[in-house]
PDB file of C-alpha atoms and ligand atoms in Angstrom:
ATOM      1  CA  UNK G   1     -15.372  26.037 -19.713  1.00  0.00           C
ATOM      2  CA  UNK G   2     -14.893  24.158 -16.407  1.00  0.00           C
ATOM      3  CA  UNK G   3     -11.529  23.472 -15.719  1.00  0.00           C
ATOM      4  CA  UNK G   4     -11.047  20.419 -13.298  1.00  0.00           C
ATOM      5  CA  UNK G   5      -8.520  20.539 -10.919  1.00  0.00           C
ATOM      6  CA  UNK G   6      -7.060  17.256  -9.983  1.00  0.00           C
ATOM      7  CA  UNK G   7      -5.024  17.170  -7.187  1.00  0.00           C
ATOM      8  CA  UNK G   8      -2.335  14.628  -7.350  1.00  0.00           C
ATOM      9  CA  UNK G   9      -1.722  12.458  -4.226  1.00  0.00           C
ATOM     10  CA  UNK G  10       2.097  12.040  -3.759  1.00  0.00           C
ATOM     11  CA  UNK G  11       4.128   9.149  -2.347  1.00  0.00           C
ATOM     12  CA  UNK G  12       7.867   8.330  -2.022  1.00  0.00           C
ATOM     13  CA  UNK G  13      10.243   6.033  -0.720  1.00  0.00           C
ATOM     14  CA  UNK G  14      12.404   7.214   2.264  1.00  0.00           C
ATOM     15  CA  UNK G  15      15.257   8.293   0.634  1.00  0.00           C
ATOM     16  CA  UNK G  16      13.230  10.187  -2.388  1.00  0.00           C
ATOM     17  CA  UNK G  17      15.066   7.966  -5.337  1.00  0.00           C
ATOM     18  CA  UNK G  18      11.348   6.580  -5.620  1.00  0.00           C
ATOM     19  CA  UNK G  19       8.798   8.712  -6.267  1.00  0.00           C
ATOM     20  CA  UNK G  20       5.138   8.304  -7.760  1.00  0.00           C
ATOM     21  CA  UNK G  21       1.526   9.892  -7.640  1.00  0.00           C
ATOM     22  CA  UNK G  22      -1.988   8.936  -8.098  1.00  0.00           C
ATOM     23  CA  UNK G  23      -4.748  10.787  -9.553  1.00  0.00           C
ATOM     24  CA  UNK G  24      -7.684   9.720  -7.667  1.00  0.00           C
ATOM     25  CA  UNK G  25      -8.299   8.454  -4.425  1.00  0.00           C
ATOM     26  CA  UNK G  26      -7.513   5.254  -3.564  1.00  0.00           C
ATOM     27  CA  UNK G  27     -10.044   2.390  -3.889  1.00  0.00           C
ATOM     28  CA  UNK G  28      -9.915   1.580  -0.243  1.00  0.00           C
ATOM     29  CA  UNK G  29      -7.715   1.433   2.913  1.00  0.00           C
ATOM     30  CA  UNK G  30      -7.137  -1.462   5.330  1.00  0.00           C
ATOM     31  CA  UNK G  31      -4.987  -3.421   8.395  1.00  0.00           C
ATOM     32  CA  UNK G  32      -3.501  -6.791   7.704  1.00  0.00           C
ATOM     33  CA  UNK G  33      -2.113  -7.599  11.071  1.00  0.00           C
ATOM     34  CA  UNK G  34      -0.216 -11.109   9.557  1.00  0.00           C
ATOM     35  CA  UNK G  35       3.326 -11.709  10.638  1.00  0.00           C
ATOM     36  CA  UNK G  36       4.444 -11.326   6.336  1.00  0.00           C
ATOM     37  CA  UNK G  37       2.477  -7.270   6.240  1.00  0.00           C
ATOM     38  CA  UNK G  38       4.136  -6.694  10.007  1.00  0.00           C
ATOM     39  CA  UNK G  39       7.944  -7.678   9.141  1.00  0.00           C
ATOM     40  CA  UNK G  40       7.911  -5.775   6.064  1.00  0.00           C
ATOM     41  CA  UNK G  41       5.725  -2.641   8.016  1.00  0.00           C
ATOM     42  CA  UNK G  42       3.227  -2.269   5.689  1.00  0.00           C
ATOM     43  CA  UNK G  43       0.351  -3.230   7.718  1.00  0.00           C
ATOM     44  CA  UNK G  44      -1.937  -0.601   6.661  1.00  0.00           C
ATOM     45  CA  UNK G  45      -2.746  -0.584   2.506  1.00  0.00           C
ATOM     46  CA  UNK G  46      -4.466   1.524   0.352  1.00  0.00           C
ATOM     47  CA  UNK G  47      -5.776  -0.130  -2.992  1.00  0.00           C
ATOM     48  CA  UNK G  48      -4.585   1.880  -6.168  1.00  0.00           C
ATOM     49  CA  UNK G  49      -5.917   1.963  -9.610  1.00  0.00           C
ATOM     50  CA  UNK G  50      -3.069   0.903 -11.715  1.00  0.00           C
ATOM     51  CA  UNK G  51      -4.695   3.555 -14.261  1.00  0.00           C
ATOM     52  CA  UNK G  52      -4.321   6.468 -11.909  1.00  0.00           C
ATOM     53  CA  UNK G  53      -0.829   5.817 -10.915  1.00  0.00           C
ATOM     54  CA  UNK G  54       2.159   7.335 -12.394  1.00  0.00           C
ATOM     55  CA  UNK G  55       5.853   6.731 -11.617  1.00  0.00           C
ATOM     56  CA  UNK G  56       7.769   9.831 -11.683  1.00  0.00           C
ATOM     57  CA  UNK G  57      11.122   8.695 -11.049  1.00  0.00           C
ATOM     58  CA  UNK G  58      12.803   5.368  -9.571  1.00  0.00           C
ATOM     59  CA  UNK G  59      12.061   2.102 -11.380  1.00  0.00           C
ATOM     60  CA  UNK G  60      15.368   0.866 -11.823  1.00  0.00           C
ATOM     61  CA  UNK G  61      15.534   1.181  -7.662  1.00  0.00           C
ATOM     62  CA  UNK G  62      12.321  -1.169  -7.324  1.00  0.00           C
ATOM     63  CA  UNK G  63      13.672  -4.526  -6.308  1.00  0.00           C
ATOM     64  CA  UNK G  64      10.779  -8.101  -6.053  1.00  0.00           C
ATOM     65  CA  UNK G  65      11.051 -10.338  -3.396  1.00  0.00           C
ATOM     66  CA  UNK G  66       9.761 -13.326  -3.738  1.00  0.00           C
ATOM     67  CA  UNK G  67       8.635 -15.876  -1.167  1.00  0.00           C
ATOM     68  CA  UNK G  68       8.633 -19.081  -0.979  1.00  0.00           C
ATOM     69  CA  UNK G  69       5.696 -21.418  -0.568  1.00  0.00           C
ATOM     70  CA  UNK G  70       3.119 -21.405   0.894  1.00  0.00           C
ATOM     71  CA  UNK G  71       3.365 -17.845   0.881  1.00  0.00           C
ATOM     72  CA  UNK G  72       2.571 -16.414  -3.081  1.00  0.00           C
ATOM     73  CA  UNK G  73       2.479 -11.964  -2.616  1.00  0.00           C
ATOM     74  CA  UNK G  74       5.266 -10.765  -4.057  1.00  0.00           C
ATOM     75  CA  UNK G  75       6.415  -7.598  -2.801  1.00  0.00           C
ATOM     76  CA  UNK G  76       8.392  -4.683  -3.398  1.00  0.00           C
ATOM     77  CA  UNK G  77      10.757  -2.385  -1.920  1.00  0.00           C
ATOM     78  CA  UNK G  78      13.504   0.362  -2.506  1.00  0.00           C
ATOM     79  CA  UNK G  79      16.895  -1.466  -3.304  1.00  0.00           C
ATOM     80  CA  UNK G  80      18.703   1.887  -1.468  1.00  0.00           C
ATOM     81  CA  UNK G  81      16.567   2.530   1.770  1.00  0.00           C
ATOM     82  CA  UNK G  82      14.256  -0.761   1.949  1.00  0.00           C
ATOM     83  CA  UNK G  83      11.114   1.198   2.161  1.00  0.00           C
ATOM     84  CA  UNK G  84       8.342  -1.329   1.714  1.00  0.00           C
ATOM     85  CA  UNK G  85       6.380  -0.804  -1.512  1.00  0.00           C
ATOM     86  CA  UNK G  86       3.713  -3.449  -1.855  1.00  0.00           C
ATOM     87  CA  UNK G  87       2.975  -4.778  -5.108  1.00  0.00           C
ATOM     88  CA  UNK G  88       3.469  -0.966  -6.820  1.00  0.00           C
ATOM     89  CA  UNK G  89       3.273  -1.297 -10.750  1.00  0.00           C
ATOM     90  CA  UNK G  90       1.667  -4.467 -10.991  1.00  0.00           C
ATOM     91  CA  UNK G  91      -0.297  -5.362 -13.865  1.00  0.00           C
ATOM     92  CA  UNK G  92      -3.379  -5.989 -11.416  1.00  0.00           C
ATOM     93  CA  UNK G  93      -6.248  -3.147 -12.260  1.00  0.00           C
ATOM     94  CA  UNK G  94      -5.643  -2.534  -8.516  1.00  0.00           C
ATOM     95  CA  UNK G  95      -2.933  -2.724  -6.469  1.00  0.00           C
ATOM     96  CA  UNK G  96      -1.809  -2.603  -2.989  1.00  0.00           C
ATOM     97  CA  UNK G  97       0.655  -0.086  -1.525  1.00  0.00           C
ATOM     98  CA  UNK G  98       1.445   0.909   2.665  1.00  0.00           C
ATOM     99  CA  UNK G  99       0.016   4.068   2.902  1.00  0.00           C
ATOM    100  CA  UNK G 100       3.234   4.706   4.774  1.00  0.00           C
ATOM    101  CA  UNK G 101       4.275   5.343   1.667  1.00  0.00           C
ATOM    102  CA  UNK G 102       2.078   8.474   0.627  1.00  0.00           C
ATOM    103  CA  UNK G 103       2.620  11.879   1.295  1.00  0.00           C
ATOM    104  CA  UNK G 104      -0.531  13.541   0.843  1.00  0.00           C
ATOM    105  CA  UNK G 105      -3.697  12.505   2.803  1.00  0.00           C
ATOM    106  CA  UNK G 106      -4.984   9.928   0.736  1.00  0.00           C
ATOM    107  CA  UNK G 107      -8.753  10.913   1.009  1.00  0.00           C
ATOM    108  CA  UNK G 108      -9.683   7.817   2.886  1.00  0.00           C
ATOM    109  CA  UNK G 109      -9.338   6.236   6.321  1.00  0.00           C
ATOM    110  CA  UNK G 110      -8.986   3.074   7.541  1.00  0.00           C
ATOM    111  CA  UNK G 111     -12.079   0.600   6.579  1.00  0.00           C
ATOM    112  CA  UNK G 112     -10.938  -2.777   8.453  1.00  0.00           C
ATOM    113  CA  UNK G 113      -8.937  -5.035   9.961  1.00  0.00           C
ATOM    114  CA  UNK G 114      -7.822  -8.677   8.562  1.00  0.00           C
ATOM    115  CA  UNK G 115      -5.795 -11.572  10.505  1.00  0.00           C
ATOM    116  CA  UNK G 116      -6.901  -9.536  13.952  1.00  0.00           C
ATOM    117  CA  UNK G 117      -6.193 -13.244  15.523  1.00  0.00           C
ATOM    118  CA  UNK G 118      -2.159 -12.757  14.357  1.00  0.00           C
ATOM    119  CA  UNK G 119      -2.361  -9.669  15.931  1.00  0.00           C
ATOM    120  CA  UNK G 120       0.775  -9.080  18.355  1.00  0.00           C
ATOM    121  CA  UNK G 121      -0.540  -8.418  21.906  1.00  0.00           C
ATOM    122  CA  UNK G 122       1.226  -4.617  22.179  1.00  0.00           C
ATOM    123  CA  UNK G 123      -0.612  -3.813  19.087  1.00  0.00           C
ATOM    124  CA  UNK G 124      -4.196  -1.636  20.482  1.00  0.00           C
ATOM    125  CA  UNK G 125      -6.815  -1.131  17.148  1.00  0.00           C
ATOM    126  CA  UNK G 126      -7.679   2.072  17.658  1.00  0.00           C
ATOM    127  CA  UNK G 127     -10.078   3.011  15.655  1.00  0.00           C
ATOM    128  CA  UNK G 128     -13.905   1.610  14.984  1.00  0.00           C
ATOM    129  CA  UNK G 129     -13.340  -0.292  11.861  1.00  0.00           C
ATOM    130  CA  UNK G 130     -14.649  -3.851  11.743  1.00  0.00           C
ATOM    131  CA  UNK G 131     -12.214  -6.439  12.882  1.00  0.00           C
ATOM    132  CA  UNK G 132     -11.704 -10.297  10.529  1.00  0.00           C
ATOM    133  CA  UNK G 133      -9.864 -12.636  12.372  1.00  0.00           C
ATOM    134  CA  UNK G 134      -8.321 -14.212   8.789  1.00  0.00           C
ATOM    135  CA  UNK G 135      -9.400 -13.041   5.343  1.00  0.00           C
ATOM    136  CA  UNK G 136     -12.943 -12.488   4.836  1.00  0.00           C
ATOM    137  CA  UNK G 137     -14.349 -14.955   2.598  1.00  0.00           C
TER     138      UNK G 137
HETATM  139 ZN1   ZN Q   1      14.467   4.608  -1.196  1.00  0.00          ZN
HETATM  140 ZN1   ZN Q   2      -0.854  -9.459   5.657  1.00  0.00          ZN
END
């Protein structure tokens, strides 16, 4: 027999009333610099596979927000602590969360860099992943 190990990546919300895990690495990580990912500080994403996530505790503390046109990404975040939560649980085969969120080393790093041009000035990119100006097409 080969037994596989998988080792669960964990993630939470601040004050630990949300708490979830995924069983494989994430599909990808990246930067949205626009002023809607900044406010709610979750400018850097990882992509999750809504069949390797599991919600261990929490739901009934996930609140939506909604927002108005023209903007259409509903987000969510912990109704206690306000911790930023992306679109977690969506029906989407893939869904974004802030890697702020996790609490294990996802596996991945950062892969790029969309709406650089709404990029506040005190904000240096660091690192050597290609830059977008808006969305790429
Ligand atoms: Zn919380
Ligand atoms: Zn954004």
């Amino acid at each position: 027999f080969f037994i596989y190990r998988i080792n669960m990546i964990k993630g939470s919300c601040c004050c630990g009333v949300i708490k979830f895990e995924i069983s494989t690495v994430p599909d990808m990580m990246g930067t949205c610099h626009c002023s809607r990912c900044r406010k709610l500080g979750s400018s850097t994403i990882v992509f999750i596979k809504k069949e390797s996530f599991n919600l261990i505790q929490g739901k009934e503390f996930i609140e939506i927000y909604k927002p108005e046109s023209p903007f259409s990404y509903v987000r969510t975040f912990c109704r206690k602590c306000g911790t930023a939560l992306g679109e977690i649980g969506s029906e989407s085969e893939s869904f974004p969360v802030p890697v702020n969120c996790l609490d294990d080393d996802p596996g991945l790093r950062n892969q790029f860099h969309v709406f650089v041009s709404s990029k506040p000035v005190w904000y240096e990119i660091a690192d050597s992943a290609p830059q977008y100006q808006e969305n790429p097409a």
